Tab-separated table of N, CA and C in Angstrom:
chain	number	residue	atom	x	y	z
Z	1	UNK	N	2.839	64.107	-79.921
Z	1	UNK	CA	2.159	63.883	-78.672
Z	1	UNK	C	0.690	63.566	-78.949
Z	2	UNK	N	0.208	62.455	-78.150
Z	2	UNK	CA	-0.935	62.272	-78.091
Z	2	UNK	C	-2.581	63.703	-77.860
Z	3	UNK	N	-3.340	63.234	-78.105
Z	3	UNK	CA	-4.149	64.166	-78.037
Z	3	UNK	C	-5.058	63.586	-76.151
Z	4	UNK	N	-5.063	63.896	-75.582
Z	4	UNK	CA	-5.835	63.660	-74.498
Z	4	UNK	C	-7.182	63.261	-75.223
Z	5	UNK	N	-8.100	63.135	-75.604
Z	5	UNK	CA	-9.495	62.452	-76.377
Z	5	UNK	C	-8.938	60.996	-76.594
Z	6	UNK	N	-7.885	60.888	-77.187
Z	6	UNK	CA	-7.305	59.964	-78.010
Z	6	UNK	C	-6.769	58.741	-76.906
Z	7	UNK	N	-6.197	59.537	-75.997
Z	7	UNK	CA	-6.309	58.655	-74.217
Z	7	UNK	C	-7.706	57.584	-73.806
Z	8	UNK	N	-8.201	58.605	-73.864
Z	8	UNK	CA	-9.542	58.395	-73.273
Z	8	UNK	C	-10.334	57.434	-73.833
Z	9	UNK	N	-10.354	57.428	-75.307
Z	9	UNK	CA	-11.214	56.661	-75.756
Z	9	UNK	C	-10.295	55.619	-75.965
Z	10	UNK	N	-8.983	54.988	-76.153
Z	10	UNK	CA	-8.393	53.757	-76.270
Z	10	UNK	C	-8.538	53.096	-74.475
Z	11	UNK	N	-8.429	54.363	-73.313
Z	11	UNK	CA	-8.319	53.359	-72.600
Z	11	UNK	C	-9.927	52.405	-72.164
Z	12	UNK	N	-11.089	53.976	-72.632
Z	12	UNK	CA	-12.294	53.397	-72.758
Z	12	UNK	C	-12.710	52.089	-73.346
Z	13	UNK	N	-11.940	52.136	-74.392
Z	13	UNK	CA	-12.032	50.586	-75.360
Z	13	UNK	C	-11.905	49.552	-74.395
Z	14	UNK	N	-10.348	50.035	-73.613
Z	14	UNK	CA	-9.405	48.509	-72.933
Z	14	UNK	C	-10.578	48.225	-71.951
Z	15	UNK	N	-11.152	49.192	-71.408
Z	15	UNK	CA	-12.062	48.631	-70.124
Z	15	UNK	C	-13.512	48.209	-70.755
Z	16	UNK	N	-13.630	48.251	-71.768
Z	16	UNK	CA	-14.851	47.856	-72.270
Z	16	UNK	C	-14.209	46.531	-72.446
Z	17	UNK	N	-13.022	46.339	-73.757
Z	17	UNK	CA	-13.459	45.042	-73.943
Z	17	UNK	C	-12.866	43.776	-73.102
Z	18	UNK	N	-12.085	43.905	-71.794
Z	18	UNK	CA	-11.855	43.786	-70.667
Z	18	UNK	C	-12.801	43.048	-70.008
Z	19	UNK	N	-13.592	44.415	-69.413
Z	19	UNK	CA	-15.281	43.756	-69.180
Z	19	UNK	C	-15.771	43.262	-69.920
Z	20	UNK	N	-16.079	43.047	-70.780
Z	20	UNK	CA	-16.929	42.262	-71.520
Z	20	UNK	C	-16.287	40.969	-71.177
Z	21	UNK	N	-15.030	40.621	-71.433
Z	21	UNK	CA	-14.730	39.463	-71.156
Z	21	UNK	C	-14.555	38.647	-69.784
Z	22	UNK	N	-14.560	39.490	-68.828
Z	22	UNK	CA	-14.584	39.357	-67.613
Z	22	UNK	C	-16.471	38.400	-67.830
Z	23	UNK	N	-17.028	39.362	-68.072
Z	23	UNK	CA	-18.513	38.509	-67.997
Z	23	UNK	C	-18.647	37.130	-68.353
Z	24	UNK	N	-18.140	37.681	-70.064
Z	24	UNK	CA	-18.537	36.158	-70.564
Z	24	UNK	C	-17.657	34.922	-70.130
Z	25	UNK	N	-16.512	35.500	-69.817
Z	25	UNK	CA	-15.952	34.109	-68.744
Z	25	UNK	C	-16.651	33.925	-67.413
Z	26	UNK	N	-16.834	34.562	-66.702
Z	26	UNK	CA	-18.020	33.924	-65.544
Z	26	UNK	C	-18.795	33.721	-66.217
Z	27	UNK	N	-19.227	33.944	-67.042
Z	27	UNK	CA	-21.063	32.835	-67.812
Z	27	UNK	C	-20.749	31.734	-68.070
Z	28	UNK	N	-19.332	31.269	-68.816
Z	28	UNK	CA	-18.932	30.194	-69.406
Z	28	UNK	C	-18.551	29.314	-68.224
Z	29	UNK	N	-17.920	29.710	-67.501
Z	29	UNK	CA	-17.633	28.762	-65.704
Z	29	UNK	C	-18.879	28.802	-65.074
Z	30	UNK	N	-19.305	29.463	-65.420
Z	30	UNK	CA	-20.777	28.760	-64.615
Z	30	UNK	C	-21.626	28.126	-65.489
Z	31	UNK	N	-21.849	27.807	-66.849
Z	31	UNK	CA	-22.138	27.238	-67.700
Z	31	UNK	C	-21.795	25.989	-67.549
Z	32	UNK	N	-19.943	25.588	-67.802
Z	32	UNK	CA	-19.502	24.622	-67.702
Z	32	UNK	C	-19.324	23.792	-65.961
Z	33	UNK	N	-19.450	24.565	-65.081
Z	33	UNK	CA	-20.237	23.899	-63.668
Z	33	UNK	C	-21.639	23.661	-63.760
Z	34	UNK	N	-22.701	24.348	-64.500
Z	34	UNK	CA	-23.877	23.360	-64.589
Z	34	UNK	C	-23.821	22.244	-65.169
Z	35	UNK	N	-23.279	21.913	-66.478
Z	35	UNK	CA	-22.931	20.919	-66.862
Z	35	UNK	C	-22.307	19.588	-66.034
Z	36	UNK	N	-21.462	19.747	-65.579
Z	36	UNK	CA	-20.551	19.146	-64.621
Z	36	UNK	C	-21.167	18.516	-63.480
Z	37	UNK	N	-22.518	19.663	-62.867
Z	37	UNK	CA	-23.142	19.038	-61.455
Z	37	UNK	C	-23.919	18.260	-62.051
Z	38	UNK	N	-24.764	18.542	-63.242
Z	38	UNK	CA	-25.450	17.759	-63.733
Z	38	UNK	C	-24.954	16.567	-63.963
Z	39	UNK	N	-24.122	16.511	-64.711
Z	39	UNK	CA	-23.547	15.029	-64.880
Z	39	UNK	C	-23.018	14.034	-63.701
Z	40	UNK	N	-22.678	14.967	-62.986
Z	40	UNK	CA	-22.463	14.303	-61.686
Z	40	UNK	C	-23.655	14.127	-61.150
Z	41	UNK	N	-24.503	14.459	-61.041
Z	41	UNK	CA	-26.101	14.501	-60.386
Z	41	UNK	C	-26.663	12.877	-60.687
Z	42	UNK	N	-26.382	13.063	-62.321
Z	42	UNK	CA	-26.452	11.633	-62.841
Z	42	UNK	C	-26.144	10.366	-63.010
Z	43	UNK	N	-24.836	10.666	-62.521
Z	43	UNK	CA	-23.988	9.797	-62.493
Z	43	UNK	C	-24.401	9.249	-60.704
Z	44	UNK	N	-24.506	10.094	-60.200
Z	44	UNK	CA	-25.045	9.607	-58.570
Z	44	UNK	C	-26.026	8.863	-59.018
Z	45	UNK	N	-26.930	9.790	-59.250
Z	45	UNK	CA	-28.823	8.796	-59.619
Z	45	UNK	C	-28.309	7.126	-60.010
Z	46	UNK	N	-27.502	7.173	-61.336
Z	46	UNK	CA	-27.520	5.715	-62.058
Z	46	UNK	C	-26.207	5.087	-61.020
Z	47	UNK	N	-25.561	4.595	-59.991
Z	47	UNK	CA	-24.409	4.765	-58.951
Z	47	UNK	C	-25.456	4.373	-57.913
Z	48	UNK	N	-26.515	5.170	-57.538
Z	48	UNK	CA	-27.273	4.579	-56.453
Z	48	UNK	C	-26.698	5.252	-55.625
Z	49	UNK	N	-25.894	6.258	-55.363
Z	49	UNK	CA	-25.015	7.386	-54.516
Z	49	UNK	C	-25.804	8.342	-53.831
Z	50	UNK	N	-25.017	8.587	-53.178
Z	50	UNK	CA	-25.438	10.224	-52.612
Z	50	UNK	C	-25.707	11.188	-53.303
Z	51	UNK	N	-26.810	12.533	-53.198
Z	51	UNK	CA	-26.837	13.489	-54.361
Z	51	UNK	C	-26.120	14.080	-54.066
Z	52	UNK	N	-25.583	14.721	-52.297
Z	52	UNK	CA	-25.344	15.842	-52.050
Z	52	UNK	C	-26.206	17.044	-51.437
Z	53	UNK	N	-26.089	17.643	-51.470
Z	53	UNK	CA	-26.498	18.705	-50.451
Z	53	UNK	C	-27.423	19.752	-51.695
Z	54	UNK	N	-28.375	20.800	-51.058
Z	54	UNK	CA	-29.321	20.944	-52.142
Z	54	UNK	C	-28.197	22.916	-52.491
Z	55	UNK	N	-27.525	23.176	-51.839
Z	55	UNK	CA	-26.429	24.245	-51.930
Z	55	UNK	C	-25.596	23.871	-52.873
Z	56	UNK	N	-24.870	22.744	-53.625
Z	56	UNK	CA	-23.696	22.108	-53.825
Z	56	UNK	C	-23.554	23.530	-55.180
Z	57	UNK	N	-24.929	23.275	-56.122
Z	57	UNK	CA	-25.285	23.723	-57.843
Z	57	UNK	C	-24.817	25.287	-57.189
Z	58	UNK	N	-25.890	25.967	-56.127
Z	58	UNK	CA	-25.466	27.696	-56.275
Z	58	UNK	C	-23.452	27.844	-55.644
Z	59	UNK	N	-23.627	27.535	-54.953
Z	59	UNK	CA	-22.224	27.741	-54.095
Z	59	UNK	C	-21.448	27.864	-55.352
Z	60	UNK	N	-21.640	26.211	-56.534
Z	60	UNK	CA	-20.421	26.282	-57.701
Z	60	UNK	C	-20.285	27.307	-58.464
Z	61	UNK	N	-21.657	28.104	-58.506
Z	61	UNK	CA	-22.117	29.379	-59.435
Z	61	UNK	C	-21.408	30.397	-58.787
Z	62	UNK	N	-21.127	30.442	-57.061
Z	62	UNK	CA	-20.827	32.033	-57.182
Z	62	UNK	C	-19.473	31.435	-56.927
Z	63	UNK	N	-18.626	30.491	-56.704
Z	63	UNK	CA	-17.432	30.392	-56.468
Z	63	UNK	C	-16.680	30.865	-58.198
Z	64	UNK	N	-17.605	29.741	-59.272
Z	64	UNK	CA	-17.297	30.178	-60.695
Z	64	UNK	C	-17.191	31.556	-61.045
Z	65	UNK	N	-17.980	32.546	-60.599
Z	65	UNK	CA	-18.108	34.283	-60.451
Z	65	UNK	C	-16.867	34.750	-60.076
Z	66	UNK	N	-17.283	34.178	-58.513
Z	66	UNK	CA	-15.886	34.720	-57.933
Z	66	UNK	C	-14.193	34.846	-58.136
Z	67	UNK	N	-14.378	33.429	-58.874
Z	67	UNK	CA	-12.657	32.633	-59.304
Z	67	UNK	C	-12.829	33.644	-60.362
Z	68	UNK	N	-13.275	34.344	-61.330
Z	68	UNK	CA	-13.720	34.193	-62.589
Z	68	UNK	C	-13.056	36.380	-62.357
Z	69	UNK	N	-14.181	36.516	-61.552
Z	69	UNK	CA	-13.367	37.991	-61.048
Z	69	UNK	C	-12.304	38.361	-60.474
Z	70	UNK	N	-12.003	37.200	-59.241
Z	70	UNK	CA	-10.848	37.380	-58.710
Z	70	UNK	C	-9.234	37.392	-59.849
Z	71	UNK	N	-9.401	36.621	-60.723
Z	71	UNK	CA	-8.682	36.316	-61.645
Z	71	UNK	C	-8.603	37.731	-62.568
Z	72	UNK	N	-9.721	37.966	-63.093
Z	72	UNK	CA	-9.672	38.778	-64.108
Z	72	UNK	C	-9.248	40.593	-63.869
Z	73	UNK	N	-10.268	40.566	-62.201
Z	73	UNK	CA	-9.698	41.885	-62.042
Z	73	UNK	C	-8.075	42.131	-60.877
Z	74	UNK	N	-7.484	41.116	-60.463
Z	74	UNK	CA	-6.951	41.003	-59.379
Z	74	UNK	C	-5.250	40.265	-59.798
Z	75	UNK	N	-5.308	40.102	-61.714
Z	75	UNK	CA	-4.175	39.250	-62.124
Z	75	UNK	C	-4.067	39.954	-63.901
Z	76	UNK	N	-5.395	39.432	-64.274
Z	76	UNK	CA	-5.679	39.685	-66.312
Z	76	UNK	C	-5.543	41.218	-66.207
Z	77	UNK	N	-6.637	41.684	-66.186
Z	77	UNK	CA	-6.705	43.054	-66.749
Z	77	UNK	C	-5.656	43.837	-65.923
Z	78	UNK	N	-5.026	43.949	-64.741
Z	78	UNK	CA	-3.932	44.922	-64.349
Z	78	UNK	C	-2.550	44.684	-65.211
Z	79	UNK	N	-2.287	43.440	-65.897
Z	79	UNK	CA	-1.292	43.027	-66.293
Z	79	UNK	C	-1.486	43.282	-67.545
Z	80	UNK	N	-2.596	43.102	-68.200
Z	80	UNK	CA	-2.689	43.547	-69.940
Z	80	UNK	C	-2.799	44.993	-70.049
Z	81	UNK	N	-3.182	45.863	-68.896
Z	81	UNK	CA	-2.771	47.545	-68.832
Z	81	UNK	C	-1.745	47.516	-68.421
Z	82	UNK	N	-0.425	46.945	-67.786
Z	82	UNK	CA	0.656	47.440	-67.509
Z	82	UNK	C	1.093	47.633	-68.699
Z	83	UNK	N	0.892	46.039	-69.498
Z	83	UNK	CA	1.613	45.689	-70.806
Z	83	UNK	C	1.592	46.585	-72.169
Z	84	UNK	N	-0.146	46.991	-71.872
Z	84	UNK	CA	-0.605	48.040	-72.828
Z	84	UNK	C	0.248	49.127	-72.991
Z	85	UNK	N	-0.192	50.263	-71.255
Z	85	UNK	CA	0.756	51.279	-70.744
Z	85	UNK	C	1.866	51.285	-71.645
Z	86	UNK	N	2.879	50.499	-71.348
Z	86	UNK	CA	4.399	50.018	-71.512
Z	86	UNK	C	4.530	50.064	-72.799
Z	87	UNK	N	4.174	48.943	-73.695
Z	87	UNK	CA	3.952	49.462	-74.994
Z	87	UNK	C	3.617	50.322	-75.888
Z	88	UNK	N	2.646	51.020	-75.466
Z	88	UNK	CA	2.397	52.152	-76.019
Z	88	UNK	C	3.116	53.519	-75.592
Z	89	UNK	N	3.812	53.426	-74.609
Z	89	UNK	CA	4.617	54.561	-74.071
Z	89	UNK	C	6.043	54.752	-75.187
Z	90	UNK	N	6.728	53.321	-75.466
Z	90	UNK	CA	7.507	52.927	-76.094
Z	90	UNK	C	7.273	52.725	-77.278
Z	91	UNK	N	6.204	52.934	-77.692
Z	91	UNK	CA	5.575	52.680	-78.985
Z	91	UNK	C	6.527	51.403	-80.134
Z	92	UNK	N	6.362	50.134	-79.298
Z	92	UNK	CA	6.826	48.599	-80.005
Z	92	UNK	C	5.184	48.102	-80.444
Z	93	UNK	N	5.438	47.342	-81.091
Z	93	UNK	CA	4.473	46.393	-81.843
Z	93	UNK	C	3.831	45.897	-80.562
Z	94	UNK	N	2.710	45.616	-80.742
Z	94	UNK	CA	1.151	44.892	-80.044
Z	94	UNK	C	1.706	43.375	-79.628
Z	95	UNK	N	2.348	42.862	-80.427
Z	95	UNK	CA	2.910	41.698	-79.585
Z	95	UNK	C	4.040	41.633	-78.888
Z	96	UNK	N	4.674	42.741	-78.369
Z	96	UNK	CA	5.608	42.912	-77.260
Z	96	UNK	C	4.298	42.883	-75.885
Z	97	UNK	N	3.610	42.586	-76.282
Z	97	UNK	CA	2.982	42.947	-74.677
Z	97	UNK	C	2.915	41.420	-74.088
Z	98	UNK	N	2.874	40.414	-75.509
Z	98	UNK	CA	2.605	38.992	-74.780
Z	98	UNK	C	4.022	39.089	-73.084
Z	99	UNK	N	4.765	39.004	-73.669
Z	99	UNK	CA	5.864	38.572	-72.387
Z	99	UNK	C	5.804	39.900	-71.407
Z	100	UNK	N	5.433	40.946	-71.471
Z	100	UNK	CA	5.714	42.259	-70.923
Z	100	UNK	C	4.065	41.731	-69.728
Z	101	UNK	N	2.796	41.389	-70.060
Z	101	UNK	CA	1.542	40.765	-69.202
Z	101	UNK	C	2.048	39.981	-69.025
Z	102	UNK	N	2.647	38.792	-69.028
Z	102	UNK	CA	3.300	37.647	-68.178
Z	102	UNK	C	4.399	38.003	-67.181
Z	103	UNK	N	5.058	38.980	-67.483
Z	103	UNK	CA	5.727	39.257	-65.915
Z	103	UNK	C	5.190	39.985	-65.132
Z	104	UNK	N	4.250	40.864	-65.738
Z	104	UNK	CA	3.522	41.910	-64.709
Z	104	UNK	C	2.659	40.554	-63.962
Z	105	UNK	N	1.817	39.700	-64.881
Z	105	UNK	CA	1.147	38.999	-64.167
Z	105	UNK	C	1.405	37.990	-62.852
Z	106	UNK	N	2.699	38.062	-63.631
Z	106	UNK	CA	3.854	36.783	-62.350
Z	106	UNK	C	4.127	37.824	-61.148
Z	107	UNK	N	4.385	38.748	-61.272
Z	107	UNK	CA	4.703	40.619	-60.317
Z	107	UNK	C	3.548	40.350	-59.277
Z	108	UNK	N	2.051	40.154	-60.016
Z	108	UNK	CA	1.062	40.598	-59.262
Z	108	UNK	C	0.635	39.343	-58.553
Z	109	UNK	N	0.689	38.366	-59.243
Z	109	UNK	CA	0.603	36.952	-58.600
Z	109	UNK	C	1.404	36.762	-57.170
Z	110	UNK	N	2.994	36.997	-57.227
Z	110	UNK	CA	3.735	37.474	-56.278
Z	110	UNK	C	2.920	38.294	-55.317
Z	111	UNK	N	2.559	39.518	-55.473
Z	111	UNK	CA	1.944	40.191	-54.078
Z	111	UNK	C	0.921	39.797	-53.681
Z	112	UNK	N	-0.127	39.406	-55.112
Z	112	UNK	CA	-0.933	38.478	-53.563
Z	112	UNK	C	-0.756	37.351	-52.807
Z	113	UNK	N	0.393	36.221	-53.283
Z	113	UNK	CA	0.882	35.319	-52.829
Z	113	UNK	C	0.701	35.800	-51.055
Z	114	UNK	N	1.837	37.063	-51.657
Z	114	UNK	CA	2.448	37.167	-50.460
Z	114	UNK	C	1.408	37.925	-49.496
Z	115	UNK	N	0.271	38.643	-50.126
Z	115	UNK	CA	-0.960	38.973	-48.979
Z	115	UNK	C	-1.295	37.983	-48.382
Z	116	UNK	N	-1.410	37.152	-49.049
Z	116	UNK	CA	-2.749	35.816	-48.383
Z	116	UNK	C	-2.318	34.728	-47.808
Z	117	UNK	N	-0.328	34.584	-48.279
Z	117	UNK	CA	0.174	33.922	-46.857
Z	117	UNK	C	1.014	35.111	-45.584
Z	118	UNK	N	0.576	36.050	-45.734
Z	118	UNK	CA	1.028	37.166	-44.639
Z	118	UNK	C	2.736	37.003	-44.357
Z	119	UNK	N	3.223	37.214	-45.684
Z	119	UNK	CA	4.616	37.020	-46.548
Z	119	UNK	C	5.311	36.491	-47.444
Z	120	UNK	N	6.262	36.241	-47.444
Z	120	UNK	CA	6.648	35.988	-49.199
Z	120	UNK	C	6.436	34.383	-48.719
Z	121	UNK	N	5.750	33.690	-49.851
Z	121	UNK	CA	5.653	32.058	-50.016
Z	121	UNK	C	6.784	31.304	-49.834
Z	122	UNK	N	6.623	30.462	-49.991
Z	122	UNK	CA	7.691	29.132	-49.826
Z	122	UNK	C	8.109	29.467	-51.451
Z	123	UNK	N	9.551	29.164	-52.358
Z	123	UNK	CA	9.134	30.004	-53.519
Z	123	UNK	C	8.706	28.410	-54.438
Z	124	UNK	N	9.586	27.477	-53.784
Z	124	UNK	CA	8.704	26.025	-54.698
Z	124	UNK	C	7.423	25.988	-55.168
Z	125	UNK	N	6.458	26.285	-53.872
Z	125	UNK	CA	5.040	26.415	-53.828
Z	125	UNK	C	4.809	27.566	-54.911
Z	126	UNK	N	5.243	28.537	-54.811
Z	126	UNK	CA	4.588	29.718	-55.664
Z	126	UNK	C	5.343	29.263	-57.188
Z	127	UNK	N	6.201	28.947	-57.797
Z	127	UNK	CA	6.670	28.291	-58.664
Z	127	UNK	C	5.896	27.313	-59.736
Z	128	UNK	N	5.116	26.516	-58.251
Z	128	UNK	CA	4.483	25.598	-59.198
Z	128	UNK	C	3.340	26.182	-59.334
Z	129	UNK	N	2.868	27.208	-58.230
Z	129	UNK	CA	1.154	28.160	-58.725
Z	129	UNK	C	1.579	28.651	-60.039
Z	130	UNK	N	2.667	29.176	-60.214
Z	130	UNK	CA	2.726	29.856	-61.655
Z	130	UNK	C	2.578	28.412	-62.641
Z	131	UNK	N	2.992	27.827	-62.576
Z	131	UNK	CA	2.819	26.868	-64.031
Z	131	UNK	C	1.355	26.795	-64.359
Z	132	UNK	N	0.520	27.030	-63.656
Z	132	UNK	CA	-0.930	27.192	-64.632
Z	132	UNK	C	-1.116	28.705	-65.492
Z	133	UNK	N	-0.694	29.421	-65.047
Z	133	UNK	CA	-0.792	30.857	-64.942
Z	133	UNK	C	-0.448	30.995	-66.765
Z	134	UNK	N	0.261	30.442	-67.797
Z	134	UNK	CA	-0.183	30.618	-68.942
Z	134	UNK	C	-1.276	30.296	-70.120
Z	135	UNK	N	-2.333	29.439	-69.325
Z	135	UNK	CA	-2.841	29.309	-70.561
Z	135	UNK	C	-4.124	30.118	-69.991
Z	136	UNK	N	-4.788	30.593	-68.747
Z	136	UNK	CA	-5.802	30.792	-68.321
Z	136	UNK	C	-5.425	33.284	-69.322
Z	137	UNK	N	-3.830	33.081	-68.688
Z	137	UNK	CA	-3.433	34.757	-68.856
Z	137	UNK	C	-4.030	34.586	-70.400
Z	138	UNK	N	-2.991	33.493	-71.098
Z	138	UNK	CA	-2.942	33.691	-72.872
Z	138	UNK	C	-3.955	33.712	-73.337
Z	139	UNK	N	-4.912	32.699	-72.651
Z	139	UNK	CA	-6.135	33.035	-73.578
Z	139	UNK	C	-6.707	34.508	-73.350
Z	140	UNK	N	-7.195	34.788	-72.121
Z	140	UNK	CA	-7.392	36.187	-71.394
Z	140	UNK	C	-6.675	36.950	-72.574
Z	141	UNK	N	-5.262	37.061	-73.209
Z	141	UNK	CA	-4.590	38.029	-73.686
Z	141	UNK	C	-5.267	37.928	-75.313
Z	142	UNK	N	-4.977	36.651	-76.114
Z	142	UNK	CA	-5.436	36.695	-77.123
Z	142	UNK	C	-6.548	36.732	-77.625
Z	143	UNK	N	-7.669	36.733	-76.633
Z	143	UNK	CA	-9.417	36.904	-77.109
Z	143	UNK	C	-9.425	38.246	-76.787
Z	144	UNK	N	-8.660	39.570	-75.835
Z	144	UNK	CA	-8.993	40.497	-75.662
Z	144	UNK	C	-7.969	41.437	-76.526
Z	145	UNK	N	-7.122	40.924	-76.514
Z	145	UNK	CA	-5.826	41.807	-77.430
Z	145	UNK	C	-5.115	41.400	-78.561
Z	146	UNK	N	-5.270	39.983	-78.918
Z	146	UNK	CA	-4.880	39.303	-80.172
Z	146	UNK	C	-5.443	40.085	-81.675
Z	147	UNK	N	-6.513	40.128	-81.390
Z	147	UNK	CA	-7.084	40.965	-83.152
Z	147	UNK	C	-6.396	42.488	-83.191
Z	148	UNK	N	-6.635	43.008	-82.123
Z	148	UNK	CA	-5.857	44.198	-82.934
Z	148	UNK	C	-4.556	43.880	-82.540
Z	149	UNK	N	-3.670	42.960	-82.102
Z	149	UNK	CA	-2.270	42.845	-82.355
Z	149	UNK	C	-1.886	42.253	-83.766
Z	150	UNK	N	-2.875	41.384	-84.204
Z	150	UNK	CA	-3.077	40.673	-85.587
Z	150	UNK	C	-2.851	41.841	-86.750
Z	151	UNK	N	-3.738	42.685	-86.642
Z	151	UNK	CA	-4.101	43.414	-87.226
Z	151	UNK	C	-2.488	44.512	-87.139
Z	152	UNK	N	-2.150	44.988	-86.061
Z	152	UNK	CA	-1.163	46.104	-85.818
Z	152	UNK	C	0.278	45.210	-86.788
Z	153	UNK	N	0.353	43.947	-86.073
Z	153	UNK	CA	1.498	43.154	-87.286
Z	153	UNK	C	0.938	42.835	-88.447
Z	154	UNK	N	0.146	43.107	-89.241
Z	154	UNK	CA	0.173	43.123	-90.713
Z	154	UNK	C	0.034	44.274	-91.073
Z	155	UNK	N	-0.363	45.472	-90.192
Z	155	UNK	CA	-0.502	47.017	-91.006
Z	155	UNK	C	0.977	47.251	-91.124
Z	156	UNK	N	2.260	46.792	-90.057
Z	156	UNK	CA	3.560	47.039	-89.611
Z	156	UNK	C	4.185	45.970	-91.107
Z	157	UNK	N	3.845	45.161	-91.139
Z	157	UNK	CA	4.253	44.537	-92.228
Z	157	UNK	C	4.164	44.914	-93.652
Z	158	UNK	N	3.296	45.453	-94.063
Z	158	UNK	CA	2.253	46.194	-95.302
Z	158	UNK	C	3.777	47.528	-95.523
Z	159	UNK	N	3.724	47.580	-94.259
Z	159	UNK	CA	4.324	49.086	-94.319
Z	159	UNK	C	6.007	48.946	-94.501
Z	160	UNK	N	6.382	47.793	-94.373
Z	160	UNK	CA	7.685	47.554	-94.420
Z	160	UNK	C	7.913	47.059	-95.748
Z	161	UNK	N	6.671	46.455	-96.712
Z	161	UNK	CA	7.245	45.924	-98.036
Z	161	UNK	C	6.636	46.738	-98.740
């Protein structure tokens, strides 16, 4: 049996390095939307176009925040702690969690579907929302949980030869 300390400070880790990444992905979407207005800014100027409205640059900043949290705390991180949870309860290898966060994530995707159309979706529509839903989770999974899964399959390997 686990030691209660031993709780605490792994799940301390998960929410540290969680958050952390939660940040630096809103820095990077709002990074890569300055870029973007800019170039578009420019592309108006040399176009002879419209600039736009003098709101267009902040609005992209907090929508980038927002998408950026809504995502991370509301889809990523509940689904890489289910996966965690689960795994570690069962004590399987660090990469059982890849597919174990993809259904929790598809689970949670599902209920808010179904909050924000005030019942279950059309399921075509929600079908095709999921087809983005792996590369935004995977990366989310492998920049926050890939090294020590890296690491857990070669100590598991070491130990088998």
């Amino acid at each position: 049996m686990r030691r209660p300390m031993d709780s605490l400070v792994r799940t301390l880790w998960f929410l540290a390095k969680h958050g952390m990444f939660l940040m630096l992905a809103a820095v990077a979407a709002c990074l890569v939307w300055t870029a973007l207005y800019f170039a578009l800014l420019l592309w108006a100027v040399i176009t002879d176009s419209g600039v736009g409205g003098p709101l267009a640059w902040p609005a992209g900043l907090v929508a980038c925040v927002l998408g950026c949290a809504a995502f991370g705390l509301g889809v990523a991180i509940p689904a890489c702690a289910v996966a965690a949870v689960f795994r570690s309860r069962l004590r399987w290898p660090r990469m059982v969690e890849i597919p174990i966060s993809f259904l929790a994530a598809c689970a949670l995707w599902l209920g808010w579907a179904c909050v924000f159309h005030g019942g279950i979706p059309d399921p075509l529509e929600f079908l095709v929302s999921l087809l983005w839903m792996p590369l935004p989770l995977g990366t989310w999974w492998w920049l926050t949980e890939g090294p020590g899964a890296m690491w857990d399959a070669l100590r598991r390997w070491k130990a088998a030869h």
